[in-house]
Short mmCIF file of C-alpha atoms in Angstrom, two decimals:
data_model
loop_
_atom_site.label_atom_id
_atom_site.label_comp_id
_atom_site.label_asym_id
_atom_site.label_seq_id
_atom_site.Cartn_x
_atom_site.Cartn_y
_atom_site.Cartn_z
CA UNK C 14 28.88 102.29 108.50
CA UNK C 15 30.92 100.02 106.45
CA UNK C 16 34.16 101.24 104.37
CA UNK C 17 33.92 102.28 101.32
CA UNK C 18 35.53 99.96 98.28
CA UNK C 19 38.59 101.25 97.30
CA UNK C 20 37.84 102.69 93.58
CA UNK C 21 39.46 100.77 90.81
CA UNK C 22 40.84 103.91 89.53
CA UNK C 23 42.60 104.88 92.34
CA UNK C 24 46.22 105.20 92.26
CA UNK C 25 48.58 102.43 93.88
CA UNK C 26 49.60 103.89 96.97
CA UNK C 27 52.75 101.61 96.59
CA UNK C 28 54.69 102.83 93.30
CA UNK C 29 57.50 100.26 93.56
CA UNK C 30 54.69 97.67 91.91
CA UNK C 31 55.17 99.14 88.56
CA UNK C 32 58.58 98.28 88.92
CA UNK C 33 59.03 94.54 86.80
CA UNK C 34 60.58 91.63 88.77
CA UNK C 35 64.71 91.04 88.58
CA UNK C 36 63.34 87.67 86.29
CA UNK C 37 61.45 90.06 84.29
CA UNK C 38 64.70 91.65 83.91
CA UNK C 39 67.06 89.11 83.72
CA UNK C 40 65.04 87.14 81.25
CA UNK C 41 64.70 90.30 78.81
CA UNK C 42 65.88 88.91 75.47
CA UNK C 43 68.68 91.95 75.57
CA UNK C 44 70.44 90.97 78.12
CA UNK C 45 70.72 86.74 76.04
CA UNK C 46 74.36 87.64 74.77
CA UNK C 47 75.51 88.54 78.21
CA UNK C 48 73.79 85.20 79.82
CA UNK C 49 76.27 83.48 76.84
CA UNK C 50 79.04 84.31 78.93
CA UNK C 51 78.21 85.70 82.58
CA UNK C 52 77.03 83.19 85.09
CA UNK C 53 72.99 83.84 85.93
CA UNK C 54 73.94 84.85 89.36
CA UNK C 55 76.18 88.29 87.96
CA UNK C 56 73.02 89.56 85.78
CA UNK C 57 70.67 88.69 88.82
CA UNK C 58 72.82 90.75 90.56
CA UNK C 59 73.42 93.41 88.78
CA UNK C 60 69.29 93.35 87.87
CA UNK C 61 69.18 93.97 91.69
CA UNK C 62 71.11 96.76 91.66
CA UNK C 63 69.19 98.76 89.13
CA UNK C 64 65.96 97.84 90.63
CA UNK C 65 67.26 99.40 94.56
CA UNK C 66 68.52 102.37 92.68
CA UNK C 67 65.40 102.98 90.72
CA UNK C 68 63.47 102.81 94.33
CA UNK C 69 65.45 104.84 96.00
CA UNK C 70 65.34 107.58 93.10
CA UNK C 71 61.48 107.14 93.23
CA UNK C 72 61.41 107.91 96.91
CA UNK C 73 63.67 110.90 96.76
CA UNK C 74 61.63 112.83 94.33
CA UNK C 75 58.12 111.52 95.28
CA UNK C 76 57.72 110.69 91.21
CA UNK C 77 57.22 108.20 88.75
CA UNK C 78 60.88 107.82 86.52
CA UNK C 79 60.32 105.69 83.58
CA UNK C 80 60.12 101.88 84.73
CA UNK C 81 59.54 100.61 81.52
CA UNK C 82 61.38 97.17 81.14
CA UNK C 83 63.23 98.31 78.13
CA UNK C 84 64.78 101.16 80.29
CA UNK C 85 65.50 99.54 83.27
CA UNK C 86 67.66 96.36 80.88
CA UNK C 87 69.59 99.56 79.51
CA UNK C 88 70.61 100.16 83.17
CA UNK C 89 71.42 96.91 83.59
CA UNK C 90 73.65 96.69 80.38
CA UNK C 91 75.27 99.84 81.50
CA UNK C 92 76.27 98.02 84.68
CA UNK C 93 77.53 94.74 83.32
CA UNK C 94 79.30 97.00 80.44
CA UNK C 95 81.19 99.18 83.21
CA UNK C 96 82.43 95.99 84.93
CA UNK C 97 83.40 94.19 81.58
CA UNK C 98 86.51 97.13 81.98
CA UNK C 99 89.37 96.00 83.50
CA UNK C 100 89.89 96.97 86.79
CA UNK C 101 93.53 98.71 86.55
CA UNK C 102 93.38 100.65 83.35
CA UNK C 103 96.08 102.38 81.65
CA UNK C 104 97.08 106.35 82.57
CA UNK C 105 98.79 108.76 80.60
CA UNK C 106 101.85 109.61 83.10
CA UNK C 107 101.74 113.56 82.35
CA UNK C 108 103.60 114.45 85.71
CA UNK C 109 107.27 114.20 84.90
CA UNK C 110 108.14 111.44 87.70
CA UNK C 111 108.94 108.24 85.52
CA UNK C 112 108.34 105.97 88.65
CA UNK C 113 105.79 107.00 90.59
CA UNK C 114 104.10 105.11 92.94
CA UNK C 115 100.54 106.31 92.38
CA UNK C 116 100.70 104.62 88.98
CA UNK C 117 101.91 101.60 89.08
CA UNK C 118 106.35 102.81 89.01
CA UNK C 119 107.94 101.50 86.09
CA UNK C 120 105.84 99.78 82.71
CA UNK C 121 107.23 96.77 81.67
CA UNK C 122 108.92 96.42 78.58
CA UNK C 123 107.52 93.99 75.38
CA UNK C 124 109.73 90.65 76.14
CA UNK C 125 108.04 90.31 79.98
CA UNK C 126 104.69 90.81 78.53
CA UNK C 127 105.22 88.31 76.21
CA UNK C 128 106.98 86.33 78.78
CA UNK C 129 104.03 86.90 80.85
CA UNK C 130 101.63 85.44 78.81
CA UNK C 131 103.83 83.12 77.66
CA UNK C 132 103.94 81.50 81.26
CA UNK C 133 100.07 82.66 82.02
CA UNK C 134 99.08 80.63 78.90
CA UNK C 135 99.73 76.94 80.57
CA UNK C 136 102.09 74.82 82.37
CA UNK C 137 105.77 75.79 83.36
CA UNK C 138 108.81 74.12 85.09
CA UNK C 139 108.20 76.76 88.19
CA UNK C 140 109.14 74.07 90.66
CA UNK C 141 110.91 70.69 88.90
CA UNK C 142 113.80 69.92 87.73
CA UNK C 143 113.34 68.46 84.13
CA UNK C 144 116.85 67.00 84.07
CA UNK C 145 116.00 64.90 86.73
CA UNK C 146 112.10 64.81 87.55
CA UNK C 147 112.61 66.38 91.17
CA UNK C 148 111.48 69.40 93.19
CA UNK C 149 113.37 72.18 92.07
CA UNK C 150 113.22 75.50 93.67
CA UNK C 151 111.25 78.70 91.72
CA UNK C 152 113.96 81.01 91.96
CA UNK C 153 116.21 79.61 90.38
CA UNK C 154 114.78 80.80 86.99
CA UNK C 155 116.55 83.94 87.62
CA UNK C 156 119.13 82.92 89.80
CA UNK C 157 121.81 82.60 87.68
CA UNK C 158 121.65 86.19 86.05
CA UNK C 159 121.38 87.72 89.36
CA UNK C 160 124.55 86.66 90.64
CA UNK C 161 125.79 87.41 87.04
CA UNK C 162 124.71 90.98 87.28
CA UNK C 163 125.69 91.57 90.85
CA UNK C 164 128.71 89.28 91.22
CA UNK C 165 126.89 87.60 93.76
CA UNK C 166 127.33 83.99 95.35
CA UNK C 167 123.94 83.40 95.22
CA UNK C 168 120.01 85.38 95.24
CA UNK C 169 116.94 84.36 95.73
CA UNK C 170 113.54 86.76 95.33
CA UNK C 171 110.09 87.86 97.47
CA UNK C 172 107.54 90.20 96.58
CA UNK C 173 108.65 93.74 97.65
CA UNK C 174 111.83 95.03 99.28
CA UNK C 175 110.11 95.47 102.39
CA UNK C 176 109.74 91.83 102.82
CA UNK C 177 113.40 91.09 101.59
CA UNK C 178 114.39 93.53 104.69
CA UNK C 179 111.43 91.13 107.83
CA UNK C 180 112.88 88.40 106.07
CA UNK C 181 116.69 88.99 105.66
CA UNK C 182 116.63 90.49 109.86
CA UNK C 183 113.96 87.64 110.50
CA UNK C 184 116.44 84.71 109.71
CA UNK C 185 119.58 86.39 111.12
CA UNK C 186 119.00 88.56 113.58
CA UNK C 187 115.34 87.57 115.11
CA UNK C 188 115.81 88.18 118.96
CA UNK C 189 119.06 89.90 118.26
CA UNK C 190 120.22 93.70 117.83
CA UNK C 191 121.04 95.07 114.55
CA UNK C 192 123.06 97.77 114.51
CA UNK C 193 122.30 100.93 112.35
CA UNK C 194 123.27 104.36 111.74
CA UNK C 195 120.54 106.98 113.31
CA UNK C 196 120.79 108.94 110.14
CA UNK C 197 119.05 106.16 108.61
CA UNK C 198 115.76 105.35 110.16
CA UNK C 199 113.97 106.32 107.39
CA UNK C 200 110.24 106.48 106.49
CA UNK C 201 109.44 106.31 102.31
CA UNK C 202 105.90 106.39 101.05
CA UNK C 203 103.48 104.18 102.48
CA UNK C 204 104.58 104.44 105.65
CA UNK C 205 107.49 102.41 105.50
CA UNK C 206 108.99 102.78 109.04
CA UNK C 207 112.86 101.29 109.14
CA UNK C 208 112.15 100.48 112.81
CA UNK C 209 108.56 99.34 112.65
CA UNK C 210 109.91 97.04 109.62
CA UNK C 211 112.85 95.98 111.82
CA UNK C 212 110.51 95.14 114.93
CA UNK C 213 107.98 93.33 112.72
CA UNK C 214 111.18 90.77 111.99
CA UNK C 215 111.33 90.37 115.44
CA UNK C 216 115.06 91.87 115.86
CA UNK C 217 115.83 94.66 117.94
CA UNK C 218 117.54 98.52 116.78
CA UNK C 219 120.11 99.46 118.07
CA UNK C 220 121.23 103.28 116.63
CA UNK C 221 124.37 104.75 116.54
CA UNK C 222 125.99 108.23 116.02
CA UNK C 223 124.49 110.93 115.46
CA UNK C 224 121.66 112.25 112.38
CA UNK C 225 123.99 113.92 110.39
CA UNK C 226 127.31 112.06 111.47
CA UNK C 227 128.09 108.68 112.05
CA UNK C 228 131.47 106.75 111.99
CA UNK C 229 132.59 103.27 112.01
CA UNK C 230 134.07 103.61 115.62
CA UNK C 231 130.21 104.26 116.45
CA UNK C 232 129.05 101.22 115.15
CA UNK C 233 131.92 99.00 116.67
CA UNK C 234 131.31 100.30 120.24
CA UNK C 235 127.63 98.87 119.74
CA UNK C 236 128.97 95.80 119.41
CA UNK C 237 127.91 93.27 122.00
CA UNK C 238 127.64 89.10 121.95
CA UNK C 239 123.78 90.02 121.15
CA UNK C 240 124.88 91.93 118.22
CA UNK C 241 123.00 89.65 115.25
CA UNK C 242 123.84 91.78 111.70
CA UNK C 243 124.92 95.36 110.74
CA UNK C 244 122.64 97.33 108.41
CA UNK C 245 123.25 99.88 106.54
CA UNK C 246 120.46 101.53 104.70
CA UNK C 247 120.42 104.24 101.47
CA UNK C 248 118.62 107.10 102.32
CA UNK C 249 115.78 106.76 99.50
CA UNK C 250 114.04 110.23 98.76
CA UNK C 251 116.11 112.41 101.22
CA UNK C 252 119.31 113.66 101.85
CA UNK C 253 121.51 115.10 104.65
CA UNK C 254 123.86 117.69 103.30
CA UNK C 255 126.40 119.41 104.38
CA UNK C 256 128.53 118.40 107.59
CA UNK C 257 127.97 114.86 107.37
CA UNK C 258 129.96 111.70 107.77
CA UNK C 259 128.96 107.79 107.26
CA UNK C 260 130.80 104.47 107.66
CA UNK C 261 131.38 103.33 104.01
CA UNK C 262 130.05 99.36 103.11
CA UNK C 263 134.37 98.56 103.01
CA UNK C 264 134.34 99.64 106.88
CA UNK C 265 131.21 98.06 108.04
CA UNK C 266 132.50 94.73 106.10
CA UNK C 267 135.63 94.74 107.73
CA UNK C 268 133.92 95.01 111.05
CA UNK C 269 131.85 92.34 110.53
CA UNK C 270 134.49 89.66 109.02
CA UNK C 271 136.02 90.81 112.56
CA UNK C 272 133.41 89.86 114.73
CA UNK C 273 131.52 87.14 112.13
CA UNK C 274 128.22 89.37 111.78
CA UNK C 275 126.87 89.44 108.62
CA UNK C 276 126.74 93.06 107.07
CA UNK C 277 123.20 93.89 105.29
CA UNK C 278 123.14 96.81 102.41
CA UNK C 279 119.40 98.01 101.51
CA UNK C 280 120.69 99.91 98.73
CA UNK C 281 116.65 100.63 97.91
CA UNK C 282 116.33 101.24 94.28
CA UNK C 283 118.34 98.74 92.97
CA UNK C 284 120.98 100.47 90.33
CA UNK C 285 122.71 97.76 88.40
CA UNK C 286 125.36 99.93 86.54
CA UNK C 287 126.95 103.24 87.24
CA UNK C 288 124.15 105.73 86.37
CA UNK C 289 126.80 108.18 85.11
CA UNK C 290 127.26 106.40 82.46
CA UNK C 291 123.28 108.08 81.41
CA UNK C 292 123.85 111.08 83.06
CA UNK C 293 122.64 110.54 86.69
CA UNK C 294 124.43 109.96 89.52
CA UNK C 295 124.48 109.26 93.47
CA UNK C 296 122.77 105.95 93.64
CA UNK C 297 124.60 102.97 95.48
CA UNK C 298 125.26 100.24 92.57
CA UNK C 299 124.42 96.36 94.01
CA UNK C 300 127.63 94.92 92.60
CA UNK C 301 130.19 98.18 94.04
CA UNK C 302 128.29 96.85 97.57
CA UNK C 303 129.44 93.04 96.97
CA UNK C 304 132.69 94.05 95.73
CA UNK C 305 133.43 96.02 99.34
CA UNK C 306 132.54 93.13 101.13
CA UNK C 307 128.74 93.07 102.39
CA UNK C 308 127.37 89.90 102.74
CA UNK C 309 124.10 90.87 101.48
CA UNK C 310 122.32 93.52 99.26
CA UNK C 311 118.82 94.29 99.06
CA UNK C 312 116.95 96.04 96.32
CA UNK C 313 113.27 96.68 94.10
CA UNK C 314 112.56 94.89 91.72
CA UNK C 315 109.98 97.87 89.95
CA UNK C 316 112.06 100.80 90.63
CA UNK C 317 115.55 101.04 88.55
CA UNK C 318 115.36 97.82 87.31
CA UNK C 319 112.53 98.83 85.36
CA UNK C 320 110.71 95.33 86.47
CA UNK C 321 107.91 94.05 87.79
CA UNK C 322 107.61 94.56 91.84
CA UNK C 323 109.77 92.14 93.96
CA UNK C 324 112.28 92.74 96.30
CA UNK C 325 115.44 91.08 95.39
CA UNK C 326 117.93 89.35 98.10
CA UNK C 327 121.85 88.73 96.98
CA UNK C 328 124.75 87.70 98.22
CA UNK C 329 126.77 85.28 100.20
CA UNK C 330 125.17 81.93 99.63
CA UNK C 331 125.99 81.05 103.65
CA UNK C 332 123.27 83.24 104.52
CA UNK C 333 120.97 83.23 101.11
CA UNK C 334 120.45 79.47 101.54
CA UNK C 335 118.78 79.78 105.35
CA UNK C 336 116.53 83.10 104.07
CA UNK C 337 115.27 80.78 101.68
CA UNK C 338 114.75 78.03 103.95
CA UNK C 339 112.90 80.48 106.44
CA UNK C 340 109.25 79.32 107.04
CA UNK C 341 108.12 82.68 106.08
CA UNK C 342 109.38 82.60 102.55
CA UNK C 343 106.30 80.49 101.62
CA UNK C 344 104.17 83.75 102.38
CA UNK C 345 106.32 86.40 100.33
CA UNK C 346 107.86 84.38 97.65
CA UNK C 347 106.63 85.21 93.65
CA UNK C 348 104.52 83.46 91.45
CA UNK C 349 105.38 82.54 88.24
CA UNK C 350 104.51 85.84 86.00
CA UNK C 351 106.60 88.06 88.22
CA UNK C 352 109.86 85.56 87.87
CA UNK C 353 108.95 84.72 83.53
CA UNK C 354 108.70 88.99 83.99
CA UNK C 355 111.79 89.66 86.25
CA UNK C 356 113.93 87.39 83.90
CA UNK C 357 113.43 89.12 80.83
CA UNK C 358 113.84 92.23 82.40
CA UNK C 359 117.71 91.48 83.45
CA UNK C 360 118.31 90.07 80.36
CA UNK C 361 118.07 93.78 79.08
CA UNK C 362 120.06 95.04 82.00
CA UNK C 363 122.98 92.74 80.62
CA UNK C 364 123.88 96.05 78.99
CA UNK C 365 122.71 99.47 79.41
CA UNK C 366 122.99 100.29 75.89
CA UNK C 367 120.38 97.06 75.81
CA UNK C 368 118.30 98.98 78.64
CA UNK C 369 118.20 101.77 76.96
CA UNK C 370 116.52 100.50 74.00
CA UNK C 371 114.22 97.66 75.14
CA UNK C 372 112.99 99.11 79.06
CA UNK C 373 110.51 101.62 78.68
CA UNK C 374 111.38 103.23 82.11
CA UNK C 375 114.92 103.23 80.49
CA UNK C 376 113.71 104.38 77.26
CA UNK C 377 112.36 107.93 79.02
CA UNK C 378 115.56 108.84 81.30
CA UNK C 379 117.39 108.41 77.91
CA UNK C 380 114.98 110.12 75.46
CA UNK C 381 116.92 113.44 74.22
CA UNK C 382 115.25 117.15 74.81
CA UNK C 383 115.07 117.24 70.84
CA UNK C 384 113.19 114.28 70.51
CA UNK C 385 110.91 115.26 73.25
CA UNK C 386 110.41 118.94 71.87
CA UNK C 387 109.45 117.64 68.80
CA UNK C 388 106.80 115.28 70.22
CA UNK C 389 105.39 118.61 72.49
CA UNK C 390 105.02 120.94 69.54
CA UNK C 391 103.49 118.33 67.47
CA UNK C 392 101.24 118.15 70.23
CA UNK C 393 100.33 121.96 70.89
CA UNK C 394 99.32 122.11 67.14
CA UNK C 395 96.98 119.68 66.96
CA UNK C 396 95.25 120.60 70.07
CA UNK C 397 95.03 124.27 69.12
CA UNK C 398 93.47 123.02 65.95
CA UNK C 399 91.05 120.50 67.79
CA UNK C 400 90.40 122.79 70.91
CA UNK C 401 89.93 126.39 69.72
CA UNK C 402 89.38 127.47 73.86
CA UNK C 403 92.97 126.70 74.83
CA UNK C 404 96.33 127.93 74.59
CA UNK C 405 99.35 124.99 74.43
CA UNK C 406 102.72 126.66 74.81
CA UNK C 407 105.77 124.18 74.81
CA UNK C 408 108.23 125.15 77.78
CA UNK C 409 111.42 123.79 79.55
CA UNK C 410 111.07 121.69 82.75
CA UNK C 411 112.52 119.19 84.52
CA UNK C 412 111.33 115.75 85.36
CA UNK C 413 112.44 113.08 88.04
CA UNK C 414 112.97 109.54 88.36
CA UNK C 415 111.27 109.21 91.19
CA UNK C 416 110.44 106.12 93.32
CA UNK C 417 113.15 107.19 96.36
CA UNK C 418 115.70 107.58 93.28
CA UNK C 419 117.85 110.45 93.18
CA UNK C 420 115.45 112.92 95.11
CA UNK C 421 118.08 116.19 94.15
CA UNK C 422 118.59 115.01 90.49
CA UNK C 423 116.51 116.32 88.26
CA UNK C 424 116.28 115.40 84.32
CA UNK C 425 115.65 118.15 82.01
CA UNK C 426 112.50 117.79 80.05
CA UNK C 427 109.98 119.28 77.76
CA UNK C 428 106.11 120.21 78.74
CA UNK C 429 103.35 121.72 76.93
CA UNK C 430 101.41 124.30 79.38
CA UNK C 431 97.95 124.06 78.75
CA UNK C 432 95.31 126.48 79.66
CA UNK C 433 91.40 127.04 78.84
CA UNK C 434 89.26 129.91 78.42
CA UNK C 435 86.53 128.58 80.15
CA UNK C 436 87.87 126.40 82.30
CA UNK C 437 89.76 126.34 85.82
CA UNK C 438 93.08 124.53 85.95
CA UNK C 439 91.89 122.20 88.81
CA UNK C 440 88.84 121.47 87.29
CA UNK C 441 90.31 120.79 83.55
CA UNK C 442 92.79 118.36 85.95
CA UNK C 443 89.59 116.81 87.30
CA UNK C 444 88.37 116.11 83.49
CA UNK C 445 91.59 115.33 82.56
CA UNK C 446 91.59 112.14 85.03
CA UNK C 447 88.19 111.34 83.95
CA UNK C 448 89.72 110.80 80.22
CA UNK C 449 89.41 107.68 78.57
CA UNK C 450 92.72 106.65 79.15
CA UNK C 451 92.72 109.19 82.18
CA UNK C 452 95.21 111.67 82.24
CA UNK C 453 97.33 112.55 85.32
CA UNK C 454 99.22 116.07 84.85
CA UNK C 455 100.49 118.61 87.40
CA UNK C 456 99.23 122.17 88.36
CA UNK C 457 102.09 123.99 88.51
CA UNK C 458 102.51 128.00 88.49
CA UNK C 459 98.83 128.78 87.68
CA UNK C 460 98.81 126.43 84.70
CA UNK C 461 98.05 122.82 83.74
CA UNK C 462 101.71 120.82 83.05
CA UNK C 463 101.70 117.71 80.54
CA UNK C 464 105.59 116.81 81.21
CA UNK C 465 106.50 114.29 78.00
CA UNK C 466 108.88 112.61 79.94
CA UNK C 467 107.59 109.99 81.01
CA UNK C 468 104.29 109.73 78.28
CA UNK C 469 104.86 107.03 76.01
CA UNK C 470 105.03 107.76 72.15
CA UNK C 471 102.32 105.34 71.34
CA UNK C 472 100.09 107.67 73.71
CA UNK C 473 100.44 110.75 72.18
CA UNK C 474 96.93 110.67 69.84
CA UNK C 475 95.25 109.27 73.11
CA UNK C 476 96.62 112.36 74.81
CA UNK C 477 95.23 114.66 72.20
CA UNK C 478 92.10 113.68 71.91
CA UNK C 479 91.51 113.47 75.76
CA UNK C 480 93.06 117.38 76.16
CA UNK C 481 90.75 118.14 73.21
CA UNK C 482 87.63 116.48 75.00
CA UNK C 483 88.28 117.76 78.50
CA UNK C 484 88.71 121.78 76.84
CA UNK C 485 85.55 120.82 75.10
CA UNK C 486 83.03 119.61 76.20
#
């Protein structure tokens, strides 16, 4: 007997054919203003991506979600809408550490934005000498106020102060030792391994003294005719306390104009001036470490100089001029936006006074406890009045610089504690970071922490509103 016809009222035993084509989708008239601007291929795309999700949602609960075309181009404009955002947004810094790594370290003050965009926006002189129609080299846009600052014979720049370390060791010590106090094999964030770092520049460690105590008589009985630099490195975000003893930069200089080795000072952070002079302390300054006599000093770019990241190389111009010479260099120098950046940025540094008032990084380790109580309880008002289901209470705490800078120093501060009724402190946290802007704060004794420290002034509605949001919704 011969099979029945199927009936024409029979369902479709395959849903996914109510489902219109991607061209169906793509050529909605809706989605016309995004073909003005966004090549065919990203809304074909995208149209692809809304379709597989829609089948897979149809599988999962055996059902029939609304297909309509209209509904699935709202999917689709969702889509092209989320990536329209920018990929790094802004975050409101609530955590009290000024540079911290997680976000991005230090913000960049107004005159290297503009000098950003100001080189971003066409053609520079990044590598010619006008005067004379040649090749010039890049770094020399910032060159000059370098040594200025430091004192130095010459400086040239790369992109982090990892790679001013492989490629400092690379040119003058590759298949040499470098000598180095054990004290100071450190590891910072990231992994940053002193002796991983020093073996990926192809020289060899060689470790003296002791972890607590080393002197220069240590370092000068390492000394061999395969001895190729001495190193001395600051200990970023630790400390050893107590009985201790180190070789100063003065001794390690005068045992290397003794031997003719070149003596290398990572000095990390990069302090330009005497941080006393803003109330902090204990950070090796780059010009104290040319004035004792090393040959070069390394440093950040993003961490005390409150500039964008690069890892800057100073010093003797005997040993700057083969660094930059160094095959390598083509692979780590900086592009044009981080020098137009980094140059604007030590023209504040000229003075700290200056720094104080145009870096924003300097702007919050100078900001008084006054100013920053009056910004918290202006604050706490307006969210009690927004978010009825929370208590804001303005306390005392203390903030840090952060970034391997001054680990034991704290800098006292001003935070409002927030708690809700409703709501646990980790998952008000978890809202908090799903703000637009997103807020990062810290849990600390049982209650929610927005430190003002290190939250700009211009953020403090945004702040609001996204406390008042999170507590309410």
């Amino acid at each position: 007997m011969s099979a029945k016809k199927r009936s024409s009222t029979s369902p479709d035993p395959n849903p996914f054919r109510a489902l219109p084509s991607v061209n169906e989708v793509v050529d909605s008239p809706a989605l016309a203003r995004w073909m003005e601007h966004l090549p065919r291929a990203v809304l074909v795309a995208a149209a692809r991506d809304v379709l597989a999700d829609c089948r897979r949602e149809m599988t999962r609960t055996n059902g029939r979600p609304d297909t309509s075309l209209a509904q699935l181009v709202g999917r689709v404009e969702a889509q092209l809408e989320q990536s329209a955002q920018p990929a790094l947004d802004e975050v409101i810094n609530a955590t009290g550490i000024l540079i911290h790594t997680g976000l991005g370290r230090a913000p960049l003050s107004a005159a290297a934005l503009s000098a950003i965009a100001h080189a971003a926006a066409g053609y520079t002189a990044l590598e010619m000498d006008l005067a004379t129609g040649e090749r010039g080299k890049r770094v020399d846009a910032v060159r000059g106020q370098l040594c200025t600052l430091t004192g130095a014979e010459s400086a040239t720049v790369v992109n982090n102060n990892a790679a001013a370390l492989v490629i400092t060791l690379g040119t003058l010590a590759a298949g040499k030792q470098v000598i180095v106090a054990r004290g100071e094999l450190i590891e910072i964030g990231g992994s940053f391994r002193l002796p991983e770092v020093m073996a990926a520049s192809g020289a060899h460690l060689r470790e003296v003294g002791t972890t607590n105590k080393t002197r220069i008589a240590d370092y000068a009985g390492a000394v061999t005719d395969q001895t190729g630099a001495l190193l001395k490195v600051h200990p970023s975000n630790y400390r050893i306390t107590g009985f201790t003893q180190s070789a100063s930069i003065g001794e390690l200089a005068a045992l290397g104009k003794k031997h003719e080795l070149p003596v290398i000072h990572d000095i990390g952070s990069g302090a330009l001036f005497d941080l006393a002079d803003v109330g902090l302390g204990d950070e090796p300054v780059a010009r104290d470490s040319i004035d004792a006599g090393a040959d070069l000093v390394l440093f950040s770019g993003d961490k005390l100089l409150g500039g964008p990241q690069a890892g800057v190389i100073v010093g003797r111009r005997r040993y700057v001029e083969p660094i930059e010479c160094n095959p390598l260099m083509r692979a780590l120098r900086v592009d044009k936006l981080t020098l137009a950046a980094l140059a604007a940025t030590l023209a504040a540094l000229a003075h700290p006074q200056r720094a104080a008032a145009e870096l924003p990084l300097w702007r919050m380790i100078t900001t008084s406890v006054p100013e920053l109580n009056e910004r918290a309880e202006a604050i706490a008002r307006e969210l009690r009045s927004r978010a009825p289901g929370a208590s804001a209470e303005v306390v005392s705490t203390t903030a840090y610089v952060g970034g391997g800078s001054l680990p034991n120093q704290g800098l006292e501060s001003v935070a409002i504690a927030v708690k809700s009724r409703k709501l646990s402190d980790e998952r008000l946290a978890r809202r908090l970071r799903a703000a637009t802007p997103p807020v990062v704060a810290r849990l600390q004794g049982g209650r929610l922490m927005i430190d003002l420290r290190a939250v700009l002034p211009r953020q403090d509605e945004s702040l609001v509103a996204a406390l008042a949001e999170a507590i309410g919704k």
